[in-house]
mmCIF file of C-alpha atoms in Angstrom:
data_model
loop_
_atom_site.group_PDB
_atom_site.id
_atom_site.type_symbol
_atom_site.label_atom_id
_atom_site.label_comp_id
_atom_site.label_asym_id
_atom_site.label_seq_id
_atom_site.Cartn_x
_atom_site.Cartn_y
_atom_site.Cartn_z
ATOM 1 C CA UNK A 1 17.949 9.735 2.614
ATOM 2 C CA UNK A 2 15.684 8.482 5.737
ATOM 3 C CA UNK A 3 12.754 6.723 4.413
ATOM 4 C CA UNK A 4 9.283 5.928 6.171
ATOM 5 C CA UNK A 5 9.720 4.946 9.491
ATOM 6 C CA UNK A 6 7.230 3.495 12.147
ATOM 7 C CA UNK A 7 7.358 2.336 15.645
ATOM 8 C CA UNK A 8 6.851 0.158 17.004
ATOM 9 C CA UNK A 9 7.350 -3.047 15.147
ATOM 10 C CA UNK A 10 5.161 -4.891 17.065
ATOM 11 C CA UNK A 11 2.403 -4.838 19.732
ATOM 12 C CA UNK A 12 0.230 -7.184 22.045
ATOM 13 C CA UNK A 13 -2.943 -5.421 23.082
ATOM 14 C CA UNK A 14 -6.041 -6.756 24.851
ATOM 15 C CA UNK A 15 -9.752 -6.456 23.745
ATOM 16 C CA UNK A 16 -11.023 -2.896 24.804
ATOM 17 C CA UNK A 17 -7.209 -1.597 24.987
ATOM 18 C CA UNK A 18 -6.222 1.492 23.327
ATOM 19 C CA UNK A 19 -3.087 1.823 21.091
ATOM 20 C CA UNK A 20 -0.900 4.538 19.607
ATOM 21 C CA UNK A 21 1.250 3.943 16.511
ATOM 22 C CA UNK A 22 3.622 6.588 15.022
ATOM 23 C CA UNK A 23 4.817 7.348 11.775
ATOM 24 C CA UNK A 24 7.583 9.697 10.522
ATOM 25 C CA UNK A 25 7.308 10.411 7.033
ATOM 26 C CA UNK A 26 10.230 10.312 4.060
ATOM 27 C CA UNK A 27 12.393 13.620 3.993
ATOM 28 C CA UNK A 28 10.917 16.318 2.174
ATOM 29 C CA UNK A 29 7.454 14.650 2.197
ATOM 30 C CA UNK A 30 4.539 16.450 4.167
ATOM 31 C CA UNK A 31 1.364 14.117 3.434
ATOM 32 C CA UNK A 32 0.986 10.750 5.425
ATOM 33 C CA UNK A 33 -1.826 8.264 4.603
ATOM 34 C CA UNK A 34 -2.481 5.270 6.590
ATOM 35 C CA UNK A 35 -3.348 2.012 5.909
ATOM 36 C CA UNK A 36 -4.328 -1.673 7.671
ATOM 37 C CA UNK A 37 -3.674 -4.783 6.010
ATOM 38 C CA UNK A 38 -5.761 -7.902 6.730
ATOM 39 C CA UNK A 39 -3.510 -11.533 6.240
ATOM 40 C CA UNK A 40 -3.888 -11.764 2.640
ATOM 41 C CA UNK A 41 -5.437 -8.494 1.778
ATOM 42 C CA UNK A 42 -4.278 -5.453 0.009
ATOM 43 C CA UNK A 43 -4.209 -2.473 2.332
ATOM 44 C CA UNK A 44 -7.220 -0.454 3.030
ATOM 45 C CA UNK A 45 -7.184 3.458 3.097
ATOM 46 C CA UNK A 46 -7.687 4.705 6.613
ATOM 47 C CA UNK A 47 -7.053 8.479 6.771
ATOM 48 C CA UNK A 48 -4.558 10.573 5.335
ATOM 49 C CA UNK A 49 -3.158 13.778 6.780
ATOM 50 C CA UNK A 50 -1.984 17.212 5.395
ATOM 51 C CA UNK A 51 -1.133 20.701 7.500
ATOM 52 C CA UNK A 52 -1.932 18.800 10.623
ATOM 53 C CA UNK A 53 -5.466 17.792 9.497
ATOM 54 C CA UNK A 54 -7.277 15.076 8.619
ATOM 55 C CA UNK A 55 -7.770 15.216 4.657
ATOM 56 C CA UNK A 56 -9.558 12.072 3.762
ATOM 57 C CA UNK A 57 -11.504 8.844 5.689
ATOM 58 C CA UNK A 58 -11.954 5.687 4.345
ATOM 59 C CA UNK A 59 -14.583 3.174 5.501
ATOM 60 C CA UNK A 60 -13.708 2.644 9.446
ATOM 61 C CA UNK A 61 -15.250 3.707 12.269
ATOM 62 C CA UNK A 62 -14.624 6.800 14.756
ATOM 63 C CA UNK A 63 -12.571 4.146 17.207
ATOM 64 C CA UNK A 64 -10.083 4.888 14.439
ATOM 65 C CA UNK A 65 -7.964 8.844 14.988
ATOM 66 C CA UNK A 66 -5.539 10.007 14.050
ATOM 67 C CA UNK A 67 -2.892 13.432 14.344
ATOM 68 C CA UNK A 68 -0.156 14.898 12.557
ATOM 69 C CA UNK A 69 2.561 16.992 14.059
ATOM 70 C CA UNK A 70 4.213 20.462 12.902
ATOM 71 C CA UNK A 71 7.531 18.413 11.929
ATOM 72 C CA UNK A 72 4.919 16.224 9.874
ATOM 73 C CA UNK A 73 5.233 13.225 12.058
ATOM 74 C CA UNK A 74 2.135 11.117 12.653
ATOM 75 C CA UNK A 75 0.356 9.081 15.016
ATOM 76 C CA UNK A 76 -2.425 6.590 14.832
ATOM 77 C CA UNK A 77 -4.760 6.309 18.159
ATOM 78 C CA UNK A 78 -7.356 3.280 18.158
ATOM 79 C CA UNK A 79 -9.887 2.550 21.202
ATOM 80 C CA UNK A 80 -11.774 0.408 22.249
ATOM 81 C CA UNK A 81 -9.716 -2.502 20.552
ATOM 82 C CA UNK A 82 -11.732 -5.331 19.052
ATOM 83 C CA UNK A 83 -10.055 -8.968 17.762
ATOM 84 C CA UNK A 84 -10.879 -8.054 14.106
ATOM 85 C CA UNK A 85 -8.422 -5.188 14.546
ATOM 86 C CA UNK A 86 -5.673 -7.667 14.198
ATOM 87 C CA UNK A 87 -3.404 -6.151 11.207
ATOM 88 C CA UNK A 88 -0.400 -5.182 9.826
ATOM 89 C CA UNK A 89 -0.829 -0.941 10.243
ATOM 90 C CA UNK A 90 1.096 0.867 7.500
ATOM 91 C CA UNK A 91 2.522 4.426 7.216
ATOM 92 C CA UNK A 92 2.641 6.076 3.540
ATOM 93 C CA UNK A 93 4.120 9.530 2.523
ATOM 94 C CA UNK A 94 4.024 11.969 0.060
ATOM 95 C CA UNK A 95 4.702 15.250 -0.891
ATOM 96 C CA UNK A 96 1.518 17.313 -1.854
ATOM 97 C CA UNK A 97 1.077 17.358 -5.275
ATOM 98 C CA UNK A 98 2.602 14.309 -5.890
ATOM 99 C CA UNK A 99 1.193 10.931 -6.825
ATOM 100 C CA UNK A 100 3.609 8.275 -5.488
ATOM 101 C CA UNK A 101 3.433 7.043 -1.950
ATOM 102 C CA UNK A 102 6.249 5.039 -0.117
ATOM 103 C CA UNK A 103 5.439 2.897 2.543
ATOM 104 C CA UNK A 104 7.355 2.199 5.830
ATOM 105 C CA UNK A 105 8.010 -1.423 7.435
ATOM 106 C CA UNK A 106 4.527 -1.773 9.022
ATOM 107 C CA UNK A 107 3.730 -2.276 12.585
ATOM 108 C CA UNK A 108 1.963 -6.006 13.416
ATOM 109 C CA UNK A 109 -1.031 -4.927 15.875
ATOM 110 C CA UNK A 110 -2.206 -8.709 17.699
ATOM 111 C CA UNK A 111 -5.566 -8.089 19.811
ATOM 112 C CA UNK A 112 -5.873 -10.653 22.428
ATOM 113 C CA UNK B 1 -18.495 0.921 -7.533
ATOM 114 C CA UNK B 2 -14.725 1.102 -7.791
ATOM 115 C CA UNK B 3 -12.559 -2.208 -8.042
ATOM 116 C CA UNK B 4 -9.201 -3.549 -8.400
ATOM 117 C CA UNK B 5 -9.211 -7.368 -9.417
ATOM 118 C CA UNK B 6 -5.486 -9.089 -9.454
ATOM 119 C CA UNK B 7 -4.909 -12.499 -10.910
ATOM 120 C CA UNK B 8 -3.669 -14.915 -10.420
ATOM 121 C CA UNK B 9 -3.896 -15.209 -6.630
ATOM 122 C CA UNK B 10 -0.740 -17.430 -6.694
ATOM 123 C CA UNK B 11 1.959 -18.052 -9.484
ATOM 124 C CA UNK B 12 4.760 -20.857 -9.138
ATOM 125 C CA UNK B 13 7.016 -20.644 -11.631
ATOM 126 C CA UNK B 14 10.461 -22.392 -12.278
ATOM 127 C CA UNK B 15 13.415 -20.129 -12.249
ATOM 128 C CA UNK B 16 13.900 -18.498 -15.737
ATOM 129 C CA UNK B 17 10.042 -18.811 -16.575
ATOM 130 C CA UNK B 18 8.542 -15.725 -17.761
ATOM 131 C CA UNK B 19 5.249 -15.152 -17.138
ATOM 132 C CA UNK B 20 2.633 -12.072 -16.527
ATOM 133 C CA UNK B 21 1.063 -10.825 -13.691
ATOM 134 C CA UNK B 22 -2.739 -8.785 -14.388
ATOM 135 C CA UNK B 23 -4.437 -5.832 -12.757
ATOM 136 C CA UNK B 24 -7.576 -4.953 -13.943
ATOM 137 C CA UNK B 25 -9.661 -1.963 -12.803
ATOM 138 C CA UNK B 26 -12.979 -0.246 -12.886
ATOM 139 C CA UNK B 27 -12.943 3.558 -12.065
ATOM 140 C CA UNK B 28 -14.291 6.706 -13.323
ATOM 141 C CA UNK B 29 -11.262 8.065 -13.863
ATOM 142 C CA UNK B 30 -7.856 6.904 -13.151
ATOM 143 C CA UNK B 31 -5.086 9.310 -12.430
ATOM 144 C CA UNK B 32 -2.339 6.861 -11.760
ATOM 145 C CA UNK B 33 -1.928 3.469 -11.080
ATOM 146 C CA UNK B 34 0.939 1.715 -8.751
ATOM 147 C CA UNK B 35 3.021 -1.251 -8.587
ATOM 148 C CA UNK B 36 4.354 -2.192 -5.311
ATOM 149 C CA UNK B 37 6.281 -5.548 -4.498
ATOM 150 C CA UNK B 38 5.735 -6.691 -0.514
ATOM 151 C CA UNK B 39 8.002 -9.314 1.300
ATOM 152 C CA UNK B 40 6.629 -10.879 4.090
ATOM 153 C CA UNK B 41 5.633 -9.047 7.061
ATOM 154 C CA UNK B 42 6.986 -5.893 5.652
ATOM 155 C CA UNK B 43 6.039 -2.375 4.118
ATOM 156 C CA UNK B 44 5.114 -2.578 0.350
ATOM 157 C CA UNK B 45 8.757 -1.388 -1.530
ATOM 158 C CA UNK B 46 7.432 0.963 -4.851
ATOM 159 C CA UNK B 47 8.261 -0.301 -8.322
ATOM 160 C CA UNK B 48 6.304 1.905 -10.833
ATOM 161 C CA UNK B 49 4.382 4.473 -11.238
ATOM 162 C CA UNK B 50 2.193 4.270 -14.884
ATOM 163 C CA UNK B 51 -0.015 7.385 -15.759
ATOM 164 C CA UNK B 52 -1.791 7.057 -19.244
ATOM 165 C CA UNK B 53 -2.485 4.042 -21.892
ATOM 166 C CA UNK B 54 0.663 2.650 -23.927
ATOM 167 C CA UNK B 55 3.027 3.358 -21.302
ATOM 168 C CA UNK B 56 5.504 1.098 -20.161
ATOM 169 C CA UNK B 57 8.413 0.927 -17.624
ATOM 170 C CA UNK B 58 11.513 -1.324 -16.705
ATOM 171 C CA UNK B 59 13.220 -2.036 -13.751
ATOM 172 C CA UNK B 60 15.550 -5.083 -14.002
ATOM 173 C CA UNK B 61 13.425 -8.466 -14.582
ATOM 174 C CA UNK B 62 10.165 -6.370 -14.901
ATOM 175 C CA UNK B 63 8.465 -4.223 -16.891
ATOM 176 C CA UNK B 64 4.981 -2.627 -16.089
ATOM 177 C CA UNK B 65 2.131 -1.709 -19.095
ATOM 178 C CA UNK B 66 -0.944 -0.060 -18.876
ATOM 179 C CA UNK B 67 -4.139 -0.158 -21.388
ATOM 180 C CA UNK B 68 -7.418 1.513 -20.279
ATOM 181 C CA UNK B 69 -8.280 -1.523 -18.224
ATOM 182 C CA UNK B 70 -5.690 -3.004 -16.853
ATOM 183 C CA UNK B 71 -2.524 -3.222 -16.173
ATOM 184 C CA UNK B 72 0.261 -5.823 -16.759
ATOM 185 C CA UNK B 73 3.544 -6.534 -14.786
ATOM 186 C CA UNK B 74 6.012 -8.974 -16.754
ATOM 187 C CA UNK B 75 8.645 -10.813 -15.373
ATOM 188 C CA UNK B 76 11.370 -11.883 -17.434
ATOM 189 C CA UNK B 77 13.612 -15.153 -16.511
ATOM 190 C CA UNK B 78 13.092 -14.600 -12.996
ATOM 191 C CA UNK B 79 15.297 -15.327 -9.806
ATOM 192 C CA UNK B 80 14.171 -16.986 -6.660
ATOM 193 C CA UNK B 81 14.577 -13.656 -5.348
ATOM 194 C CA UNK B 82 11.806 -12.238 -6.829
ATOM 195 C CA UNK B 83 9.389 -14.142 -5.012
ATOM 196 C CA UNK B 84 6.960 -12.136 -3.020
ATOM 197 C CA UNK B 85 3.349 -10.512 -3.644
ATOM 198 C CA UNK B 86 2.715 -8.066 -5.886
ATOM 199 C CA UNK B 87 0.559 -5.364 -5.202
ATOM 200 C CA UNK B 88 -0.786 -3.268 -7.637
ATOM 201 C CA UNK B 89 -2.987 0.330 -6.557
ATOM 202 C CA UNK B 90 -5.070 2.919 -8.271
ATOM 203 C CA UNK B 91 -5.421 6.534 -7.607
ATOM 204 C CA UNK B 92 -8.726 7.691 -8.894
ATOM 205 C CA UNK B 93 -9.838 10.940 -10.245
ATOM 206 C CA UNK B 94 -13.593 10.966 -8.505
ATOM 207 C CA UNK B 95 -12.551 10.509 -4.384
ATOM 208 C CA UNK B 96 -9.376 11.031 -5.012
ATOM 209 C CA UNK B 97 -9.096 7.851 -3.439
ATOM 210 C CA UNK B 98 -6.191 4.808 -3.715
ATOM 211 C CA UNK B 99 -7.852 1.305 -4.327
ATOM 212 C CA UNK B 100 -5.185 -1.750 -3.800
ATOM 213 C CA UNK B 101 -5.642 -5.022 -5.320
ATOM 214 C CA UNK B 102 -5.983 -8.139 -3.150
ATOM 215 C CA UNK B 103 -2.187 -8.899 -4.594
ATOM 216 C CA UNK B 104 -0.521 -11.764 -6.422
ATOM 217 C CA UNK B 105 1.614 -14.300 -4.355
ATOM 218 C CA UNK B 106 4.526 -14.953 -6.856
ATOM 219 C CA UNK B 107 6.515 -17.880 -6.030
ATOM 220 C CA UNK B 108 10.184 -18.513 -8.365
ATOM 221 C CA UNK B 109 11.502 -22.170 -7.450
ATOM 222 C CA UNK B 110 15.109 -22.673 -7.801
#
């Protein structure tokens, strides 16, 4: 059974770059949420996604987008990078209805 | 407002020390709350899932309770290899939003 998987694993961006993660969610699961972890922070809720639209926002600014494919895939698009943006950016994923998430590996976004 | 307070920040223990780690919360209505354990640099693995007061689950070394306020994850005699953070996360009823704790840093010396 495939779990969460993201890609890549890491990235080197510069300020004012633009960067795409992507996310494929656990089989059978059609909800992705995702979330960016500070160094010694708990994650924070960025958006989650459901039938290909955004369902809920948490606290970050419009720089921050997102998209879900028909095959339930996800990606992540931020622009206009800043050095605060600096994070470990996780994929969760669900199955509607359901309250447990599972989380994939994480991808480690450095802004230079 | 909505919180999720973990403590300690940091535990060092000897191997085979029990000891408890506590997460309490402040929501209007909680419709689950999560353990997760996290290993450095990686995606948070799921441990439990606890729903209403006076439940309790086991996996191995731990076992997860739940009052109205908070939460606590035991650890019984543990191994070296339990040593990571410990996350814990609540769904709430209002936003339907998840709320993670700042985490635990659990350290088991050999």
């Amino acid at each position: 059974d495939a779990g969460v998987t993201q890609s890549p694993t890491h990235l080197i961006k510069t300020r004012g770059q633009q960067v795409t993660l992507r996310c494929s969610p656990k089989s059978g699961h059609d909800t992705v949420s995702w979330y960016q972890q500070a160094l010694g922070q708990g994650p924070q809720f960025i958006f989650q996604y459901y039938e290909e639209e955004e369902r809920q926002r948490g606290n970050f600014p419009d720089r921050f987008s997102g998209h879900q494919f028909p095959n339930y895939s996800s990606e992540l698009n931020v622009n206009a990078l800043l050095l605060g943006d600096s994070a470990l950016y996780l994929c969760a994923s669900l199955q509607n209805g359901e309250d447990t998430q599972y989380f994939g590996p994480g991808t480690r976004l450095t802004v230079l | 407002e909505d919180q999720v307070t973990q403590s300690p920040e940091a535990l060092r223990l000897q191997e085979g020390e029990s000891s408890s780690l506590n997460c309490s919360y402040t929501v209007s209505g909680l419709r689950g709350l999560f353990w997760y354990r996290q290993d450095p640099g990686k995606g948070p693995e799921f441990l439990f899932t606890l729903y209403s007061a006076g439940e309790e689950k086991e996996k191995e070394r731990l076992k997860a309770t739940l009052t109205k306020k908070e939460s606590f994850l035991h650890i019984t005699a543990p191994k070296p290899e339990d040593s990571a953070t410990y996350l814990c996360a609540v769904h709430e009823n209002r936003d339907d939003k998840i709320i993670f704790g700042k985490g635990t840093r659990l350290h088991i010396l050999p």
